Amino acid sequence: MLKFLARGTALAAMIAASSLAHAETLKMWGPEQITEPLVAQLWNGIKADFEKANPGVTVEFMPPTGTISNGAVQAAIQSDVGPDVILTNSGIGRISVVKNAKQVMPLTEQYEKRGWKDKIYPWLYTELKGQFGGEIYEVPDGLDALGIWYHKDLFAQAGWKIPATWAEFETLMKSIRDTGLQPIAIGPRTTGSAGHLFGNLMQSASGKDVVGKALRREIAWDDPSVAAGAIRLQKLVEAGYIKKEMAGLDLDGASRLWFNKRAAMFVAGPWFTANARKAGYDLANAGYAPMPSDIKGAAMPTGGVGWSWLVPVNSKQPELAMKWIDFMLSDAVMKKRAQDPASTMIYPREIPGLEPPTPVLKAIFATAAGGVGYNPSVYLPGTVLDTYFQVIQGLISGQIGGEDGMKQLQAKMAEAK
Amino acid sequence: MVSPETPGSKVMGPLSTTPAVAGHTGGKPARMSRPRTAGSIPADGDARTAFWLMAPALALYAVFTLLPIVATFWLSFNSSAGFNTSASFVGVGNYAKAAQDPIVWKSLVHTFIWLAYHVVMAGGLGLLLALAVSRLRITQVFFRTAFFLPHLVSLAVVGVIWANIYDPFFGLLNTALTRIGLGAFTQGWLSDPALVLFSVNVASSWQGFGLYMLLFIAGLQNIDRSLYDAAEVDGANALQKLIYVTLPGLREVMTFVVSLAMINGLKGFATVFVMTNGGPFYQSELITTYIYRLAFQSQDHGLAAVLCILLSLLAIVITIVFNRWRARLSR
């Protein structure tokens, strides 16, 4: 009996040891809203499918503690016990920070080897190839399209609508302010939120071509054609359409103002559906429109690559990380995500027959189909971003004028490599 | 580690309190030795034992304190974008860059203001509450505990709580002011450039005063009661007793508390990072938050290292100057 037990135990130990030898864990950083039940449900399903397709592999989610903008991603990578694959806010500005610090792997070869270049929009691949001398460090997961969110019921009751011209938009803001509501809520303590509104204002005041030229340094940031957006923000603050007190708000605080209908408009992207759901806001009541512009064709959302997959240079499972990205780019997973009620973004390639899960997402997708302008937060060099966000805070808190702010920004751009 | 004792053992064992006696050493000058006792350790053994006992602590100290200090100095003379990049020697380039960076100067000024606020608000409140609480008889333990509780809350959590209290539209503070008819006093506590550093420091000091209060209470308990009796006999009133008995009696504790508060003030980071991230427009930027921003956001490790050295020097100089000043006063 004892012999039998001993043999049984030894056999069990051998099986356990052999399965342990084959067991692999992929540590994944993200997604941001993983703690939200609906999002968690979607990602747990994806995780289960991946684990089923890759026996012996366990995917472990690491809830993100922040982004590249606040240094959390860099700190996680530097710890050397960080994630094997990362999903985070991206764009050339942010990616350049981790690329310059040699914290992420180049993935160019994988685009060819694994066919990733055919799994994203051709224009997106061309854009990525043009960023770091042909080397690519990210795989886009989602695109952003930032525009004005408004309450359909509030607008209908007051007879308001998002107009076509800037002058009419100012009139609208005056009407809103006169009712005691905040025309626009903004939470610039969260840097991204500051950039969302400012990018929209730049697009509206200068148009896509001018903003693009400024980002490529073909025009100075303090050139009047570029500084127009900053001056517009200064004037909105001076007119009381954006309260100075908002400089002390973060994204949550500003969102709260909008969800409680104390603010009429909010500049955000498709991801705001997750915030709205969390706040219990009825998404059917959310309307979406681009910021009005007097420049023909310039009334469009701003955006760019919003979220990307990155593989840290110290990933313990680089091959598995590539497999995971393969899996995420597959038709099955992309369609599953796009149709899921937890969906919060525009996907990096066209998904035929896709029916967005909420009316507001449908409106965003339709608006973005007409073109998307630049969100400078995504395209500015990493070393300039901090100044960019601080200048926006300075404009909202009334500490600096539009022209001076853009001069500071230009000085920083001139310093940046 | 205990070696056999030999005649003429050199030094005393670590726990021995017996005076050493002179012994014969064959014409050589007499060495200190001690009586042979069971379990005593010879000199070489002592040194070796001491070394091995200290080795783990020394190793940890070297790895986590000395090496980082050396690395910080090394980094400050190099241009480095991160631990995975090759650093290039730039001499005093980073120091020159720091001197020309207006945000460094701004954050330095803010750090001094922050430090002063912390000493006055956290230290001052700690002293006031210690004086009040120490007079209580039955409820002293309750209030001592209640006032100390905020100190147990993480600074990051404190930051989140106070950021909500300061929310200009939904926050407790502005709402309360409006409800009691003081709506004219509502402020953008975190957006007003003139207020933001003060507002954030209130949150930080709220978290810190409990510790200082306990230290002051301990100091108050050590003051000789007879001094108060004598003062009363001399007809001193409460204020005079405070000025001439209590405060002089707290001198040593006060020196300690002020030193501690100054060092804690210099280390201020978490509440600013959570509540304002240095904004708006650098109005609450401290040296510490700027170091974080440079090191982890901009990946400018060289400049960040220079500011780390500057911060350390500040802490050393401030502490030395303050203690010398106190020593001169007490002479």
XYZ file of C-alpha atoms in Angstrom:
748
model
C 0.000 0.000 0.000
C 2.802 2.363 1.016
C 4.725 1.486 -2.114
C 1.662 2.226 -4.198
C 1.199 5.576 -2.495
C 4.855 6.468 -2.950
C 4.751 5.582 -6.657
C 1.537 7.506 -7.081
C 3.015 10.551 -5.386
C 6.182 10.339 -7.484
C 4.134 10.059 -10.662
C 1.993 13.046 -9.682
C 5.122 15.041 -8.871
C 6.625 14.173 -12.265
C 3.452 15.225 -14.067
C 3.319 18.458 -12.074
C 6.998 19.133 -12.739
C 6.612 18.472 -16.449
C 3.549 20.696 -16.716
C 5.361 23.408 -14.755
C 8.272 23.130 -17.154
C 5.887 23.866 -20.028
C 3.777 26.447 -18.175
C 4.366 29.957 -19.415
C 2.911 33.177 -18.140
C 2.424 36.228 -20.297
C 2.185 39.363 -18.205
C 0.065 41.948 -19.979
C -0.163 45.619 -18.983
C -3.649 46.916 -19.675
C -6.253 47.649 -20.671
C -7.036 50.809 -18.724
C -10.604 49.975 -17.733
C -9.954 46.346 -16.790
C -11.584 46.918 -13.411
C -14.902 47.781 -15.090
C -17.066 44.599 -15.122
C -18.088 44.869 -18.780
C -14.511 45.463 -19.928
C -13.215 42.718 -17.646
C -15.761 40.308 -19.091
C -14.587 41.009 -22.649
C -10.899 40.698 -21.785
C -11.348 37.592 -19.679
C -13.048 36.030 -22.695
C -10.125 37.005 -24.953
C -7.675 35.687 -22.373
C -9.550 32.351 -22.164
C -9.575 32.020 -25.972
C -5.835 32.703 -26.157
C -5.059 30.259 -23.374
C -7.194 27.628 -25.096
C -5.356 28.181 -28.374
C -2.008 28.011 -26.563
C -2.074 25.158 -24.029
C 0.162 25.711 -21.028
C 0.052 29.473 -21.393
C -1.484 31.717 -18.743
C -2.191 35.369 -19.418
C -1.888 37.594 -16.387
C -3.357 41.114 -16.559
C -1.453 43.889 -14.826
C -3.884 46.764 -14.188
C -2.020 49.839 -15.447
C -0.863 52.362 -12.880
C -0.575 55.051 -15.526
C 0.720 55.798 -18.983
C 3.898 56.851 -20.772
C 2.865 60.470 -20.157
C 3.116 60.133 -16.399
C 6.116 57.800 -16.428
C 4.293 54.724 -15.136
C 5.075 52.583 -18.171
C 8.753 53.540 -18.077
C 8.965 52.780 -14.348
C 7.300 49.388 -14.869
C 9.768 48.474 -17.605
C 12.743 49.709 -15.603
C 11.696 47.542 -12.652
C 12.677 44.494 -14.743
C 9.766 42.558 -13.274
C 7.294 44.402 -15.417
C 5.018 43.303 -18.228
C 5.893 41.156 -21.254
C 3.554 43.065 -23.516
C 1.998 46.482 -23.021
C -1.202 48.112 -24.205
C -1.015 51.829 -23.568
C -1.730 55.307 -24.903
C 0.635 55.870 -27.766
C 1.412 58.057 -30.745
C 4.824 59.172 -31.934
C 5.389 61.616 -29.050
C 4.882 59.027 -26.357
C 6.563 56.210 -28.266
C 9.636 58.374 -28.843
C 10.087 58.602 -25.060
C 10.329 54.838 -24.568
C 12.098 54.326 -27.901
C 14.814 56.876 -27.021
C 15.230 55.220 -23.640
C 15.669 51.901 -25.483
C 12.897 50.380 -23.436
C 10.866 48.873 -26.272
C 11.726 46.470 -29.070
C 11.656 47.453 -32.715
C 8.862 45.493 -34.369
C 9.487 46.359 -38.030
C 10.621 42.857 -38.903
C 7.486 41.391 -37.347
C 5.299 43.573 -39.573
C 6.744 41.719 -42.577
C 7.217 38.300 -40.994
C 3.796 38.093 -39.397
C 1.886 40.073 -41.959
C 0.924 42.831 -39.513
C 1.360 45.458 -42.225
C -1.683 44.023 -43.999
C -3.715 44.045 -40.817
C -3.796 47.804 -40.356
C -4.926 50.610 -42.657
C -2.291 51.166 -45.403
C -2.157 54.898 -44.545
C -1.499 53.968 -40.928
C 1.364 51.651 -41.888
C 2.851 54.385 -44.074
C 2.560 56.863 -41.209
C 4.271 54.477 -38.784
C 7.062 53.740 -41.273
C 7.742 57.437 -41.629
C 8.178 58.141 -37.925
C 11.545 56.707 -36.859
C 13.474 56.318 -40.109
C 11.559 53.240 -41.149
C 11.700 51.475 -37.769
C 8.360 50.738 -36.057
C 8.033 50.266 -32.305
C 4.286 49.894 -31.855
C 1.331 47.964 -33.181
C -1.769 50.165 -33.208
C -4.686 48.724 -31.291
C -7.098 51.630 -31.536
C -7.474 55.064 -33.051
C -8.892 58.121 -31.395
C -11.370 60.644 -32.769
C -11.836 63.550 -30.391
C -14.843 65.779 -30.799
C -17.631 67.449 -28.858
C -19.913 65.306 -26.729
C -23.219 66.933 -25.844
C -26.475 66.024 -24.107
C -29.170 65.423 -26.730
C -32.025 66.118 -24.304
C -30.541 69.349 -22.974
C -29.834 70.638 -26.467
C -33.286 69.642 -27.700
C -35.042 71.358 -24.759
C -33.119 74.595 -25.254
C -33.228 74.463 -29.025
C -29.452 74.381 -29.255
C -27.419 72.599 -31.872
C -23.733 72.380 -32.679
C -23.366 75.022 -35.412
C -21.165 75.165 -38.464
C -19.131 78.328 -37.829
C -16.951 79.534 -34.965
C -18.939 82.735 -34.506
C -22.134 80.711 -34.102
C -20.344 78.413 -31.705
C -19.397 81.406 -29.549
C -23.044 82.502 -29.599
C -24.060 79.002 -28.512
C -21.589 79.100 -25.633
C -22.926 82.469 -24.542
C -26.494 81.095 -24.511
C -25.385 78.124 -22.482
C -23.445 80.275 -20.000
C -26.455 82.566 -19.589
C -28.542 79.620 -18.379
C -26.022 79.060 -15.570
C -24.516 75.951 -17.112
C -20.844 75.525 -17.916
C -20.531 75.589 -21.714
C -17.482 73.289 -21.828
C -15.969 71.126 -19.119
C -12.266 70.323 -19.167
C -9.972 68.589 -16.696
C -6.453 69.754 -17.593
C -4.909 68.210 -14.479
C -5.161 65.024 -16.520
C -2.743 65.971 -19.247
C -4.555 64.073 -21.987
C -7.794 65.905 -21.256
C -6.020 69.257 -21.627
C -4.714 68.157 -24.987
C -8.090 66.937 -26.235
C -9.747 70.362 -26.095
C -6.640 72.220 -27.203
C -6.125 69.931 -30.205
C -9.747 70.510 -31.226
C -9.275 74.277 -30.940
C -6.092 74.173 -33.011
C -7.795 72.089 -35.686
C -10.764 74.440 -35.722
C -8.682 77.623 -35.840
C -5.813 76.521 -38.082
C -6.929 73.441 -40.022
C -5.214 70.106 -40.498
C -2.549 71.272 -42.949
C -1.225 74.035 -40.704
C -1.216 71.858 -37.581
C 0.540 69.110 -39.548
C 3.187 71.570 -40.729
C 3.720 72.815 -37.167
C 4.154 69.251 -35.960
C 6.664 68.591 -38.727
C 8.370 71.888 -37.755
C 7.726 73.444 -41.119
C 6.002 76.382 -39.394
C 6.895 77.823 -35.997
C 4.399 77.302 -33.203
C 4.337 81.003 -32.468
C 3.411 81.792 -36.069
C 0.008 83.519 -36.006
C -1.498 80.772 -38.176
C -0.624 78.186 -35.526
C -1.088 80.337 -32.427
C -4.717 81.048 -33.389
C -5.972 78.016 -31.418
C -4.174 79.150 -28.263
C -5.567 82.659 -28.612
C -9.010 81.132 -29.052
C -8.626 79.252 -25.759
C -7.442 82.440 -24.029
C -10.558 84.246 -25.273
C -12.894 81.456 -24.193
C -11.445 81.737 -20.685
C -11.662 85.548 -20.686
C -15.308 85.344 -21.792
C -16.078 82.908 -18.983
C -17.024 80.108 -21.360
C -14.324 78.032 -19.759
C -13.982 78.773 -16.063
C -10.486 79.335 -14.685
C -11.351 77.018 -11.811
C -11.339 74.155 -14.282
C -7.527 74.315 -14.255
C -7.832 72.480 -10.928
C -9.947 69.650 -12.322
C -8.802 66.309 -13.614
C -10.571 64.162 -16.193
C -12.792 62.572 -13.544
C -13.779 65.923 -12.057
C -14.586 67.425 -15.452
C -16.458 64.298 -16.546
C -18.505 64.462 -13.356
C -19.509 67.983 -14.302
C -20.692 66.763 -17.710
C -22.373 63.560 -16.523
C -24.350 65.582 -13.981
C -25.423 67.927 -16.776
C -23.833 70.939 -15.136
C -21.714 71.278 -18.258
C -23.208 71.174 -21.734
C -20.212 69.984 -23.763
C -17.100 67.908 -23.305
C -14.296 67.112 -25.717
C -13.579 63.396 -25.760
C -13.160 60.372 -27.961
C -14.909 57.013 -28.307
C -13.223 55.827 -25.089
C -15.512 58.217 -23.178
C -18.268 55.613 -23.551
C -16.467 53.590 -20.855
C -16.401 56.592 -18.484
C -20.068 57.274 -19.239
C -21.080 53.686 -18.551
C -19.145 53.709 -15.285
C -20.935 56.914 -14.261
C -24.328 55.413 -15.114
C -24.901 57.939 -17.895
C -27.446 56.974 -20.545
C -25.313 56.637 -23.674
C -28.388 56.961 -25.901
C -28.557 60.604 -24.767
C -24.998 61.374 -25.869
C -24.525 63.308 -29.087
C -21.227 63.806 -30.913
C -20.060 66.433 -33.396
C -16.750 67.899 -34.582
C -15.750 71.335 -33.349
C -17.026 74.013 -35.753
C -14.524 75.741 -37.997
C -14.567 78.640 -40.415
C -11.998 76.881 -42.575
C -13.604 74.758 -45.250
C -13.376 71.072 -44.421
C -11.568 71.692 -41.138
C -14.496 70.770 -38.889
C -13.241 67.298 -38.153
C -12.314 65.310 -35.063
C -8.682 65.177 -34.016
C -6.890 62.010 -33.174
C -4.282 59.597 -34.376
C -3.039 56.393 -32.902
C -4.633 56.248 -29.495
C -3.464 52.918 -28.093
C -0.757 50.540 -29.180
C 0.894 47.291 -28.277
C 4.532 47.570 -27.223
C 7.008 44.853 -26.325
C 9.538 45.856 -23.634
C 13.167 44.991 -24.348
C 13.241 43.042 -21.100
C 10.088 41.032 -21.869
C 10.543 37.546 -20.447
C 8.215 36.160 -23.125
C 8.961 38.046 -26.345
C 7.803 35.217 -28.623
C 4.595 34.800 -26.667
C 4.102 38.572 -26.770
C 4.293 38.471 -30.588
C 1.816 35.591 -30.608
C -0.530 37.634 -28.425
C -0.332 40.599 -30.824
C -0.994 38.183 -33.732
C -4.039 36.994 -31.847
C -5.283 40.514 -31.137
C -4.962 41.429 -34.806
C -6.908 38.350 -35.933
C -10.306 38.875 -37.557
C -12.089 36.909 -34.865
C -10.738 38.936 -31.938
C -11.016 42.308 -33.640
C -14.626 41.725 -34.646
C -15.463 40.362 -31.204
C -14.032 43.488 -29.586
C -15.589 45.919 -32.046
C -19.075 44.522 -31.535
C -18.829 44.106 -27.802
C -20.791 46.597 -25.660
C -17.477 47.384 -23.952
C -16.004 48.608 -27.245
C -14.497 52.074 -26.853
C -12.459 52.834 -29.947
C -11.954 52.900 -33.671
C -10.069 49.835 -34.802
C -6.846 50.018 -36.875
C -8.394 48.467 -39.961
C -11.748 48.415 -41.615
C -14.073 45.782 -40.225
C -16.698 45.021 -42.885
C -20.274 44.768 -41.670
C -19.456 46.203 -38.256
C -22.429 47.537 -36.327
C -21.161 49.776 -33.492
C -22.767 48.784 -30.191
C -23.951 52.291 -29.217
C -25.478 55.209 -31.222
C -22.752 57.582 -30.076
C -20.054 55.251 -31.369
C -21.944 55.047 -34.641
C -21.880 58.863 -34.808
C -18.151 58.942 -33.987
C -17.290 56.317 -36.615
C -19.360 58.197 -39.211
C -17.738 61.549 -38.369
C -14.227 60.060 -38.368
C -14.854 58.471 -41.759
C -14.703 62.011 -43.190
C -11.131 62.427 -41.940
C -9.332 62.982 -38.656
C -7.037 65.904 -37.822
C -3.990 65.855 -35.574
C -4.122 65.598 -31.815
C -0.748 67.235 -30.958
C -0.545 65.293 -27.664
C 0.053 62.232 -29.808
C 2.482 63.732 -32.292
C 4.646 66.139 -30.274
C 8.121 64.960 -29.186
C 8.135 63.529 -25.681
C 10.413 66.279 -24.360
C 7.947 68.968 -25.488
C 4.792 67.339 -24.136
C 5.205 68.543 -20.574
C 5.569 72.165 -21.689
C 2.584 71.708 -24.025
C 0.330 70.518 -21.204
C 1.597 73.135 -18.754
C 0.987 75.913 -21.286
C -2.601 74.703 -21.709
C -3.006 74.783 -17.916
C -1.496 78.274 -17.934
C -3.988 79.424 -20.548
C -6.965 77.999 -18.666
C -5.837 79.410 -15.319
C -5.238 82.779 -16.979
C -1.515 82.864 -16.196
C -0.332 83.209 -19.736
C -1.642 84.549 -23.028
C -1.996 82.532 -26.208
C 0.925 84.175 -27.997
C 3.329 83.868 -25.055
C 2.280 80.284 -24.482
C 3.035 79.365 -28.061
C 6.397 81.158 -27.854
C 7.320 78.914 -24.917
C 6.209 75.912 -26.886
C 8.226 76.973 -29.917
C 11.325 77.396 -27.729
C 10.902 73.851 -26.475
C 10.316 72.545 -29.997
C 13.542 74.194 -31.117
C 15.427 72.416 -28.305
C 13.903 69.011 -29.046
C 15.864 66.598 -31.226
C 33.362 32.142 15.981
C 34.718 31.748 19.511
C 38.440 30.969 19.491
C 40.340 29.444 22.436
C 41.608 32.049 24.827
C 45.311 32.667 24.927
C 47.353 34.482 27.586
C 47.502 38.164 26.921
C 44.125 38.488 25.141
C 43.870 41.972 23.790
C 40.469 43.475 24.321
C 37.286 43.147 26.248
C 34.345 41.089 25.157
C 31.377 42.994 23.921
C 29.214 42.407 26.946
C 31.857 42.576 29.631
C 31.680 45.395 32.117
C 34.736 44.272 34.027
C 37.679 46.692 33.847
C 40.640 45.339 31.943
C 43.802 44.608 33.906
C 47.429 44.844 32.864
C 49.111 41.575 32.116
C 52.666 40.366 31.523
C 53.759 40.388 27.933
C 57.380 39.336 28.229
C 59.006 42.732 28.668
C 56.739 44.439 26.151
C 54.447 47.160 27.354
C 51.534 45.693 29.208
C 48.425 45.264 27.083
C 44.906 45.580 28.230
C 43.389 42.240 29.001
C 40.538 40.988 30.968
C 39.946 38.089 33.283
C 39.156 34.823 31.586
C 35.502 34.177 31.825
C 33.433 31.400 30.370
C 32.177 32.302 26.903
C 34.384 35.372 26.467
C 35.491 36.089 22.893
C 39.039 36.941 21.945
C 39.827 40.136 20.012
C 40.184 38.646 16.524
C 37.045 36.677 17.040
C 35.304 39.843 18.173
C 36.206 41.690 15.041
C 35.294 38.804 12.806
C 32.028 38.189 14.607
C 31.168 41.833 14.501
C 31.957 41.949 10.805
C 29.804 38.946 9.938
C 26.979 40.188 12.121
C 27.070 43.535 10.395
C 27.688 42.140 6.921
C 24.022 41.735 5.887
C 23.190 45.246 7.034
C 26.357 46.633 5.421
C 25.578 44.816 2.182
C 22.043 46.188 2.129
C 23.339 49.656 2.967
C 25.913 49.444 0.199
C 23.437 48.176 -2.392
C 20.512 50.398 -1.549
C 22.218 53.551 -0.270
C 25.889 53.860 -1.155
C 25.692 52.536 -4.698
C 22.709 54.726 -5.620
C 24.549 57.747 -4.206
C 27.621 56.936 -6.293
C 25.422 56.188 -9.324
C 23.611 59.505 -8.890
C 26.903 61.410 -8.864
C 28.060 59.466 -11.918
C 24.775 60.106 -13.716
C 24.956 63.820 -12.981
C 28.088 64.047 -15.152
C 26.576 62.024 -17.974
C 23.879 62.425 -20.525
C 21.582 59.450 -20.244
C 18.114 58.796 -21.578
C 17.572 55.723 -19.451
C 19.114 52.622 -17.973
C 19.118 50.838 -21.313
C 20.990 53.538 -23.166
C 24.695 54.239 -23.250
C 25.572 57.322 -21.232
C 27.981 59.908 -22.573
C 30.186 62.047 -20.354
C 29.141 65.694 -20.436
C 31.207 67.059 -17.551
C 29.343 69.788 -15.723
C 26.931 70.199 -18.643
C 23.961 68.977 -16.617
C 24.835 71.371 -13.796
C 24.968 74.273 -16.260
C 21.663 73.136 -17.777
C 20.086 73.049 -14.318
C 21.325 76.544 -13.568
C 19.761 77.867 -16.779
C 16.457 76.041 -16.410
C 13.830 78.502 -15.097
C 11.676 75.637 -13.823
C 14.511 74.503 -11.558
C 14.593 77.940 -9.929
C 10.818 78.096 -9.732
C 10.615 74.664 -8.149
C 13.406 75.590 -5.741
C 11.478 78.652 -4.545
C 8.319 76.551 -4.265
C 10.230 73.929 -2.273
C 11.280 76.558 0.291
C 7.734 77.922 0.526
C 6.416 74.375 0.851
C 8.923 73.638 3.590
C 7.959 76.782 5.513
C 4.240 75.981 5.175
C 4.851 72.443 6.403
C 6.871 73.504 9.423
C 4.330 76.160 10.405
C 1.131 74.285 9.599
C 2.013 70.696 10.510
C 4.459 71.580 13.298
C 2.371 74.485 14.599
C -0.859 72.535 14.575
C 0.918 69.620 16.218
C 2.073 71.925 19.032
C -1.316 73.587 19.500
C -3.153 70.297 19.626
C -0.548 68.796 21.967
C -1.092 71.714 24.356
C -4.862 71.283 24.156
C -4.950 67.495 24.327
C -2.454 67.258 27.211
C -4.883 69.221 29.396
C -7.607 66.652 28.919
C -8.057 64.027 31.582
C -10.626 61.438 30.499
C -10.782 61.954 26.747
C -7.047 62.406 26.153
C -6.481 58.935 24.687
C -9.456 59.328 22.359
C -8.317 62.680 20.969
C -4.683 61.598 20.801
C -5.730 58.624 18.691
C -8.200 60.600 16.610
C -5.676 63.293 15.748
C -2.992 60.734 14.969
C -5.199 58.725 12.614
C -4.627 60.862 9.473
C -0.932 60.041 9.784
C -1.771 56.408 9.109
C -3.362 57.247 5.772
C -1.140 57.060 2.707
C -0.206 60.456 1.267
C -1.501 59.401 -2.145
C -4.902 58.614 -0.644
C -4.802 61.902 1.251
C -4.163 63.623 -2.078
C -7.191 62.017 -3.698
C -9.429 62.858 -0.716
C -8.353 66.491 -0.592
C -8.508 66.941 -4.360
C -12.180 66.018 -4.049
C -12.641 68.332 -1.081
C -11.176 71.156 -3.184
C -13.245 70.362 -6.317
C -14.512 73.829 -7.313
C -17.933 72.586 -8.409
C -18.759 69.574 -6.213
C -16.149 69.823 -3.470
C -16.970 69.855 0.227
C -15.185 73.121 0.893
C -16.838 75.331 -1.712
C -20.217 73.657 -1.140
C -19.982 74.267 2.601
C -18.958 77.895 2.106
C -21.895 78.437 -0.234
C -24.355 76.730 2.127
C -23.367 78.915 5.071
C -23.707 82.070 3.026
C -20.022 82.583 2.382
C -20.234 81.906 -1.331
C -18.058 84.942 -1.983
C -15.150 83.075 -0.408
C -15.321 80.067 -2.711
C -12.087 79.618 -4.599
C -10.417 77.562 -7.240
C -8.250 76.027 -4.550
C -6.131 74.056 -6.980
C -6.343 76.399 -9.962
C -5.487 79.756 -8.394
C -1.719 80.252 -8.787
C -1.548 82.154 -5.500
C -3.374 79.450 -3.554
C -2.422 76.137 -5.038
C 0.784 75.490 -3.075
C -0.922 76.455 0.177
C -3.969 74.293 -0.571
C -1.914 71.218 -1.347
C 0.242 71.821 1.704
C -2.834 71.889 3.934
C -3.576 68.350 2.768
C 0.003 67.265 3.342
C 0.178 68.939 6.769
C -3.158 67.387 7.765
C -1.534 64.024 7.210
C 1.636 64.965 9.087
C 0.625 66.916 12.179
C -0.399 63.837 14.213
C 3.152 62.590 14.540
C 4.434 65.990 15.653
C 1.566 66.254 18.138
C 2.568 62.947 19.743
C 6.188 64.088 20.008
C 5.106 67.323 21.677
C 2.828 65.455 24.092
C 5.775 63.245 25.065
C 7.824 66.411 25.591
C 5.107 68.001 27.719
C 4.974 64.949 29.957
C 8.662 65.371 30.706
C 8.352 68.913 32.038
C 8.774 68.991 35.786
C 5.407 69.764 37.435
C 7.119 71.660 40.205
C 8.069 74.365 37.708
C 4.383 75.054 37.133
C 3.736 75.046 40.887
C 6.558 77.542 41.383
C 5.207 79.708 38.562
C 1.767 79.655 40.147
C 3.224 80.656 43.479
C 4.896 83.553 41.672
C 1.473 84.534 40.341
C 2.061 83.584 36.687
C -1.037 83.393 34.518
C -1.663 80.693 31.862
C 0.047 82.628 29.071
C 3.089 83.355 31.215
C 3.332 79.683 32.210
C 3.206 78.780 28.507
C 5.910 81.273 27.585
C 8.230 80.829 30.543
C 7.756 77.170 31.478
C 6.159 75.105 28.723
C 7.921 76.409 25.625
C 11.427 76.402 27.176
C 10.670 72.902 28.458
C 9.860 71.806 24.939
C 13.041 73.234 23.445
C 14.699 69.896 22.700
C 11.533 68.339 21.311
C 10.894 71.437 19.260
C 14.370 71.244 17.726
C 13.730 67.651 16.815
C 10.227 68.333 15.455
C 11.344 71.305 13.379
C 14.275 69.328 11.936
C 11.970 66.441 11.151
C 9.330 68.740 9.656
C 11.947 70.453 7.498
C 13.242 67.150 6.166
C 9.682 65.919 5.582
C 8.899 69.227 3.917
C 11.824 68.826 1.545
C 10.626 65.344 0.690
C 7.123 66.584 -0.194
C 6.011 64.816 -3.344
C 3.006 62.506 -3.170
C 0.253 65.023 -2.467
C 1.530 67.430 -5.131
C 1.921 64.607 -7.629
C -1.607 63.346 -7.015
C -3.399 66.665 -6.597
C -1.798 68.952 -9.191
C 1.103 67.146 -10.839
C 3.051 70.387 -10.398
C 0.472 72.578 -12.150
C -1.236 74.710 -13.077
C 1.587 76.023 -15.230
C 4.314 74.892 -12.768
C 2.741 76.824 -9.854
C 3.057 73.856 -7.501
C 6.178 72.324 -9.011
C 8.617 71.181 -6.318
C 12.149 69.929 -6.827
C 10.921 66.415 -6.099
C 8.090 66.486 -8.647
C 10.396 67.993 -11.238
C 12.942 65.232 -10.586
C 10.234 62.656 -11.217
C 9.114 64.413 -14.362
C 12.659 64.624 -15.711
C 13.653 61.095 -14.793
C 10.541 59.161 -15.698
C 8.671 61.295 -18.202
C 11.386 63.081 -20.140
C 14.004 60.387 -19.420
C 16.608 63.076 -18.741
C 18.411 61.145 -16.033
C 21.459 63.409 -15.995
C 19.538 66.550 -15.094
C 17.358 64.611 -12.656
C 20.519 63.365 -10.914
C 21.788 66.949 -10.549
C 18.524 67.914 -8.849
C 18.739 64.873 -6.555
C 22.172 66.046 -5.435
C 20.848 69.575 -4.973
C 17.990 68.265 -2.843
C 20.344 66.207 -0.679
C 22.645 69.185 -0.197
C 19.679 71.331 0.750
C 18.581 68.818 3.377
C 22.095 68.620 4.830
C 22.716 72.381 4.838
C 19.296 73.277 6.265
C 19.617 70.724 9.049
C 23.147 71.809 9.974
C 22.324 75.529 9.890
C 19.168 75.036 11.947
C 20.872 72.894 14.577
C 23.766 75.327 14.920
C 21.306 78.184 15.281
C 19.438 76.256 17.959
C 22.672 75.391 19.744
C 23.700 79.056 19.763
C 20.315 80.090 21.121
C 20.424 77.583 23.929
C 23.919 78.647 25.053
